[in-house]
Amino acid sequence: MIYKRSFLVLVLCCCSALMSAQDGYDLWLQYDKIDDDKVVENYLDHISGFHKFGSDETLDVATTELKTAFEGLVGQTLKELNSVEENSVVLGSEENLPSEIRAMLKSDLSEINSEGYVLKSLSLNNNRITVVTGKTDVGVLYGTFRLIKEMQLHNNITQCDIIDSPKIQKRLLNHWDNLDRTVERGYAGFSIWDWHHLPELIKPEYIDYARANASIGINGTVLTNVNASSLVLTSHYIEKVKALAEVFRPYGLQVYLTARFSSPMESGDLKTADPLDPEVRQWWKDKADEIYAEIPDFGGFLVKANSEGQPGPNNYDRSHVDGANMLAEAVAPHSGIVMWRAFVYSEDDPEDRAKQAYSEFVPFDGQFHDNVLVQVKNGPIDFQPREPFHPMFGAMPDTPLMMEFQITQEYLGFSSHLVYLPEMFEETLDEDTYVQGEGSTVAKVVDGTLSNKKLTGIAGVANIGTAKNWTGHPFGQANWYGFGRLAWDPYLDSEAIAKEWLKMTFSNEQEFVDPVKDLMIKSREAVVNYMTPLGLHHIMDTGHHYGPGPWVDDLGRPEWNPVYYHRATSEGVGFDRTESGSDALSQYAEPIREKYNSIETTPEKYLLWFHHVPWDYKMENGQTLWYNLAAKYQEGVEDVEEMVNTWNDIEEYVDDQRFEEIQMLLQIQLKEAKWWRNAVLLYFQQFSGKELPEFIPEPEYDLEYYQSLEFPYAPGISPSWH
Ligand code: GCV
């Protein structure tokens, strides 16, 4: 008897250990049983089974997901019904629905686009039903995920009346994954693409990756690094890409590849890659035909050309237009697209790096073929914790511009720091370019409404790897999720996105959601404060970009050195981009130009981005720049202290595994926020010649110590095994 009881205790302990262990693999698609009986009752009262119209594999994926979710969330099997009955969920695309249902939804269906959905409660022959439909089966899949989300959020589904469509056409992840499975700027392990075992071995991760993307409406994935290898264009690899494309197809996820411009010479045997050479043009056409013969819905190519050492048309005195249009012609017969990156700056060009992409691309406005998108990073430098929007947005009305955000945290503390990026994405999307008067927001450029563009796109550089939880930091998942949501609708509110992600990923309890949502929203300003406040930028240590390195001044190219960006002297600090300096401001429209041209009217968050400011300059609060700079760094540390406290207070709502992991990661973040504060202030103190204000605690180490720190094995850079 005693033996039996202790055995039972042991079993229960094991079960509860299992229940409280959550490795985060399920992302926001957690279908744990809802513990609120009333909510469960509501769902059981309104859903007794499903009936589908159509036989597409996408529809199968939708119904399988619905069954899995329903069984998990309410704890009962969802039956497939032979006909439409009371309380059935009816799934099918418009053309497959019975005419009576179609007639009832006519006006709703007229409002959606080809990927949109209608989720509606109806009465059919006195039966209450919930219809999930769209113009296509992919629309039905998106609608199914919406119905599941309604349940995950514990919303009432008695009177569903939801109509939604994506506002941007091409919603892509960009993987900077190499064929050897290293990931450039990847902080979540190795690449999830197991090229060596493809095409035969299809890992469950591939399916779950596609499910996760479909659940947020991401419809394309560029599998390979923009610093590309031409090997991926060989038939050996095309076979592997095809295997992935087949897994992703039912989920509405198209595959794309990066095209190395010199491929005709490297994977072909041509002597040149000149885009005007007939043989080169033919080589790309043949290559496109070969790919499309295997993958009929292949999306197209993403190209980094003549940037950071990558080959491109400039090598042959040809322009970006020549290069992009040649590839565009190759994929056009197959309805493919080319995403040509505008991230260019030259070591030979003494012009301010922030100006170079605009100078090089804007004169080409209107010259790219219709199936070319120019892909522009959110800001004019490189994915900093804060940048003003890229001046190219709005400046090329006759060219579709695609937004490129970075989800992986190259300059924002890797996967060690909790930083909620949708807040930052939203800031950029909401910025007013004024190019067609007030209200000409970046979002309107990207969704094409400002200049009536047919082809639109948005890309996020993925933060995904082989880490069990996909993203390294558990909150990195929110950045993947939030990117997808904003790609679907760039006008969404990042706070609302944070709330839904928290509820789906952790808990619906308001006592949990409210404080942690606040923590997420504040986390972005926190990282700006402790890394690069008041418009400072690119002062991270070079190469790996981890930790502070404002002192670095010895790299081959001037614009690779942080000193290039902060320009600290005994007079002051900051980059003068006004008329008296590099005049990068002239690339923006009025009234931005005039407003930012003066220190007094420049928003403080961009102060040192646009101005070289004296240390003694009196800012809005009456204190000097030096004082305010120190105050911002201190504020950043205190912000993280608050994040630590908030997290400690919500322990009861989170499983042990994720709670403890996040708790430990926040301690790293706090330690590193202090590191940033101490190192940067000690460094700038040499120029300001001023005492640290009394609210700054005595730095733990001297400047020499901070300067001596090295991280040769930091993740995300080429490994140096030797
Ligand atoms: C893929 C930055 C990164 C590089 C990246 C480059 C780009 O410079 O540090 O790793 O290369 O941006 O976006 O092409």
mmCIF file of C-alpha atoms in Angstrom, residues 47 86 164 225 231 281 402 431 509 581 703:
data_model
loop_
_atom_site.group_PDB
_atom_site.id
_atom_site.type_symbol
_atom_site.label_atom_id
_atom_site.label_comp_id
_atom_site.label_asym_id
_atom_site.label_seq_id
_atom_site.Cartn_x
_atom_site.Cartn_y
_atom_site.Cartn_z
ATOM 1 C CA ILE A 47 -19.401 23.775 -32.987
ATOM 2 C CA GLU A 86 -26.789 22.431 -36.973
ATOM 3 C CA ASP A 164 -10.251 40.448 -43.621
ATOM 4 C CA ASN A 225 21.414 34.207 -47.720
ATOM 5 C CA LEU A 231 25.546 26.382 -55.794
ATOM 6 C CA ARG A 281 20.702 36.615 -70.621
ATOM 7 C CA MET A 402 9.403 46.712 -50.772
ATOM 8 C CA GLU A 431 6.242 57.962 -40.296
ATOM 9 C CA GLU A 509 -5.218 36.180 -17.588
ATOM 10 C CA GLY A 581 27.139 68.894 -43.193
ATOM 11 C CA LEU A 703 37.546 52.229 -20.195
#
